[in-house]
C-alpha atoms as a printed R data frame, in Angstrom:
    type eleno elety resid chain resno       x      y       z
1   ATOM     1    CA   MET     A     1  -1.340 18.169 -32.004
2   ATOM     2    CA   ALA     A     2  -4.651 18.834 -30.251
3   ATOM     3    CA   ALA     A     3  -3.396 22.029 -28.604
4   ATOM     4    CA   ALA     A     4  -1.941 23.188 -31.913
5   ATOM     5    CA   SER     A     5  -5.317 22.540 -33.546
6   ATOM     6    CA   VAL     A     6  -7.066 24.617 -30.879
7   ATOM     7    CA   TYR     A     7  -4.606 27.460 -31.420
8   ATOM     8    CA   ALA     A     8  -5.070 27.222 -35.197
9   ATOM     9    CA   ALA     A     9  -8.857 27.323 -34.772
10  ATOM    10    CA   CYS     A    10  -8.547 30.421 -32.575
11  ATOM    11    CA   ARG     A    11  -6.326 32.115 -35.150
12  ATOM    12    CA   CYS     A    12  -8.656 31.239 -38.035
13  ATOM    13    CA   ALA     A    13 -11.676 32.514 -36.076
14  ATOM    14    CA   GLY     A    14  -9.898 35.725 -35.087
15  ATOM    15    CA   LEU     A    15  -9.946 34.976 -31.352
16  ATOM    16    CA   PRO     A    16  -7.093 36.743 -29.552
17  ATOM    17    CA   ARG     A    17  -5.296 33.866 -27.861
18  ATOM    18    CA   THR     A    18  -1.562 33.483 -27.578
19  ATOM    19    CA   LEU     A    19   0.231 30.232 -28.217
20  ATOM    20    CA   GLN     A    20   1.438 30.372 -24.611
21  ATOM    21    CA   GLU     A    21  -2.157 30.505 -23.313
22  ATOM    22    CA   VAL     A    22  -3.129 27.457 -25.326
23  ATOM    23    CA   SER     A    23   0.019 25.449 -24.619
24  ATOM    24    CA   VAL     A    24  -0.309 25.931 -20.836
25  ATOM    25    CA   THR     A    25  -3.330 23.629 -20.875
26  ATOM    26    CA   SER     A    26  -1.478 20.982 -22.875
27  ATOM    27    CA   THR     A    27   0.390 18.020 -21.470
28  ATOM    28    CA   VAL     A    28   3.287 18.596 -23.884
29  ATOM    29    CA   SER     A    29   5.853 21.383 -23.962
30  ATOM    30    CA   HIS     A    30   5.302 24.790 -25.504
31  ATOM    31    CA   GLU     A    31   7.914 23.988 -28.140
32  ATOM    32    CA   ARG     A    32   6.081 20.841 -29.254
33  ATOM    33    CA   VAL     A    33   2.812 22.753 -29.566
34  ATOM    34    CA   GLN     A    34   4.607 25.450 -31.545
35  ATOM    35    CA   ASN     A    35   6.166 22.859 -33.861
36  ATOM    36    CA   ALA     A    36   2.830 21.098 -34.365
37  ATOM    37    CA   TYR     A    37   1.181 24.428 -35.175
38  ATOM    38    CA   SER     A    38   3.898 25.187 -37.727
39  ATOM    39    CA   VAL     A    39   3.293 21.827 -39.404
40  ATOM    40    CA   LEU     A    40  -0.482 22.365 -39.427
41  ATOM    41    CA   ASN     A    41  -0.100 25.832 -40.855
42  ATOM    42    CA   ARG     A    42   2.343 24.725 -43.536
43  ATOM    43    CA   GLU     A    43   0.511 21.551 -44.587
44  ATOM    44    CA   LEU     A    44  -3.045 22.915 -44.502
45  ATOM    45    CA   GLU     A    45  -2.186 26.450 -45.665
46  ATOM    46    CA   LEU     A    46  -4.531 27.860 -43.054
47  ATOM    47    CA   PRO     A    47  -6.004 31.316 -43.709
48  ATOM    48    CA   MET     A    48  -4.392 33.227 -40.873
49  ATOM    49    CA   VAL     A    49  -4.954 36.903 -40.395
50  ATOM    50    CA   PRO     A    50  -2.479 38.735 -38.185
51  ATOM    51    CA   MET     A    51  -3.920 39.673 -34.817
52  ATOM    52    CA   GLU     A    52  -4.172 43.364 -34.032
53  ATOM    53    CA   PRO     A    53  -3.005 44.783 -30.686
54  ATOM    54    CA   LEU     A    54  -6.469 46.315 -30.265
55  ATOM    55    CA   GLU     A    55  -7.966 42.816 -30.002
56  ATOM    56    CA   TYR     A    56  -5.938 42.099 -26.855
57  ATOM    57    CA   VAL     A    57  -6.641 45.389 -25.021
58  ATOM    58    CA   PRO     A    58 -10.021 44.401 -23.480
59  ATOM    59    CA   ARG     A    59  -8.595 41.143 -22.122
60  ATOM    60    CA   VAL     A    60  -5.587 42.841 -20.553
61  ATOM    61    CA   THR     A    61  -7.581 45.665 -18.951
62  ATOM    62    CA   SER     A    62 -10.228 43.249 -17.704
63  ATOM    63    CA   ALA     A    63  -7.636 40.907 -16.193
64  ATOM    64    CA   LEU     A    64  -6.077 43.843 -14.353
65  ATOM    65    CA   GLY     A    65  -9.398 45.283 -13.183
66  ATOM    66    CA   LEU     A    66  -8.772 48.663 -14.804
67  ATOM    67    CA   PRO     A    67 -11.557 51.194 -15.440
68  ATOM    68    CA   ALA     A    68 -13.252 51.770 -18.806
69  ATOM    69    CA   GLY     A    69 -11.429 55.065 -19.315
70  ATOM    70    CA   THR     A    70  -8.097 53.293 -19.188
71  ATOM    71    CA   ARG     A    71  -9.357 50.682 -21.644
72  ATOM    72    CA   GLN     A    72 -10.505 53.408 -24.040
73  ATOM    73    CA   ARG     A    73  -7.178 55.235 -23.831
74  ATOM    74    CA   ALA     A    74  -5.266 51.979 -24.345
75  ATOM    75    CA   ALA     A    75  -7.453 51.185 -27.367
76  ATOM    76    CA   ALA     A    76  -6.698 54.618 -28.811
77  ATOM    77    CA   LEU     A    77  -2.978 54.038 -28.264
78  ATOM    78    CA   ALA     A    78  -3.212 50.613 -29.939
79  ATOM    79    CA   LYS     A    79  -4.987 52.097 -32.965
80  ATOM    80    CA   GLN     A    80  -2.369 54.836 -33.159
81  ATOM    81    CA   ALA     A    81   0.445 52.282 -32.949
82  ATOM    82    CA   VAL     A    82  -0.979 50.305 -35.867
83  ATOM    83    CA   ARG     A    83  -1.792 53.405 -37.929
84  ATOM    84    CA   THR     A    84   1.693 54.875 -37.542
85  ATOM    85    CA   GLY     A    85   3.487 51.554 -37.980
86  ATOM    86    CA   VAL     A    86   5.035 51.587 -34.506
87  ATOM    87    CA   ALA     A    87   3.527 48.156 -33.786
88  ATOM    88    CA   ASN     A    88   5.130 46.563 -36.843
89  ATOM    89    CA   GLY     A    89   7.436 43.724 -35.875
90  ATOM    90    CA   TYR     A    90   6.202 43.523 -32.286
91  ATOM    91    CA   ASN     A    91   4.099 40.827 -30.678
92  ATOM    92    CA   PRO     A    92   0.514 42.210 -30.738
93  ATOM    93    CA   ALA     A    93  -0.156 41.011 -27.181
94  ATOM    94    CA   GLY     A    94   2.998 42.798 -26.019
95  ATOM    95    CA   VAL     A    95   1.986 45.972 -27.852
96  ATOM    96    CA   ALA     A    96  -1.462 45.786 -26.245
97  ATOM    97    CA   ALA     A    97   0.132 45.321 -22.817
98  ATOM    98    CA   GLY     A    98   2.395 48.298 -23.485
99  ATOM    99    CA   CYS     A    99  -0.591 50.418 -24.492
100 ATOM   100    CA   VAL     A   100  -2.474 49.410 -21.345
101 ATOM   101    CA   TYR     A   101   0.585 50.112 -19.215
102 ATOM   102    CA   GLN     A   102   1.025 53.559 -20.747
103 ATOM   103    CA   ALA     A   103  -2.697 54.359 -20.458
104 ATOM   104    CA   ALA     A   104  -2.705 53.290 -16.807
105 ATOM   105    CA   ARG     A   105   0.340 55.460 -16.101
106 ATOM   106    CA   GLU     A   106  -1.235 58.458 -17.825
107 ATOM   107    CA   GLN     A   107  -4.450 58.059 -15.858
108 ATOM   108    CA   ASP     A   108  -2.860 56.812 -12.645
109 ATOM   109    CA   ALA     A   109  -5.224 53.835 -12.834
110 ATOM   110    CA   SER     A   110  -2.624 51.358 -11.646
111 ATOM   111    CA   LYS     A   111  -3.467 52.254  -8.045
112 ATOM   112    CA   ARG     A   112  -7.054 51.086  -8.536
113 ATOM   113    CA   GLY     A   113  -6.370 47.846 -10.415
114 ATOM   114    CA   LYS     A   114  -3.992 44.966  -9.994
115 ATOM   115    CA   THR     A   115  -0.465 46.153 -10.552
116 ATOM   116    CA   ASN     A   116   1.286 43.097 -11.934
117 ATOM   117    CA   PHE     A   117   1.823 43.586 -15.631
118 ATOM   118    CA   ARG     A   118   3.209 40.132 -16.424
119 ATOM   119    CA   CYS     A   119   3.568 40.926 -20.109
120 ATOM   120    CA   SER     A   120   6.388 42.111 -22.316
121 ATOM   121    CA   VAL     A   121   6.101 45.804 -21.544
122 ATOM   122    CA   ARG     A   122   9.750 46.590 -20.909
123 ATOM   123    CA   SER     A   123  10.379 48.624 -24.052
124 ATOM   124    CA   THR     A   124   7.026 49.010 -25.786
125 ATOM   125    CA   PRO     A   125   5.465 51.842 -23.687
126 ATOM   126    CA   ARG     A   126   8.089 54.407 -24.636
127 ATOM   127    CA   HIS     A   127   6.731 54.347 -28.202
128 ATOM   128    CA   PHE     A   128   3.283 55.463 -27.052
129 ATOM   129    CA   LYS     A   129   4.098 58.390 -24.811
130 ATOM   130    CA   LYS     A   130   2.538 61.727 -25.619
131 ATOM   131    CA   PRO     A   131   4.945 64.057 -27.451
């Protein structure tokens, strides 16, 4: 319940943290944290605002050691994805990772930063390619 409370506090405060990030530090399984969060959310009717992909872009680019230009391009792609509705129905962290991946490919920045994109970027980047 404590990990679920931390995740709920992050969501209410608008801090871009995934449930996976919070549950990793817990002594219980991810599923139990997820269930506890669902109960908290339902019982307390917490004011949750959906996270935007743009909120995750700085964390992803920083973790990968990518340059500011790549971060700016990824942010532009994330804004475009939200504006056009392409991001609808996707995990915002996955959309952000896809935007960073596409921006790094466009700018060939992957050679300068870490190259392990351990996020769900399998299908998302194709939506952000230049026409």
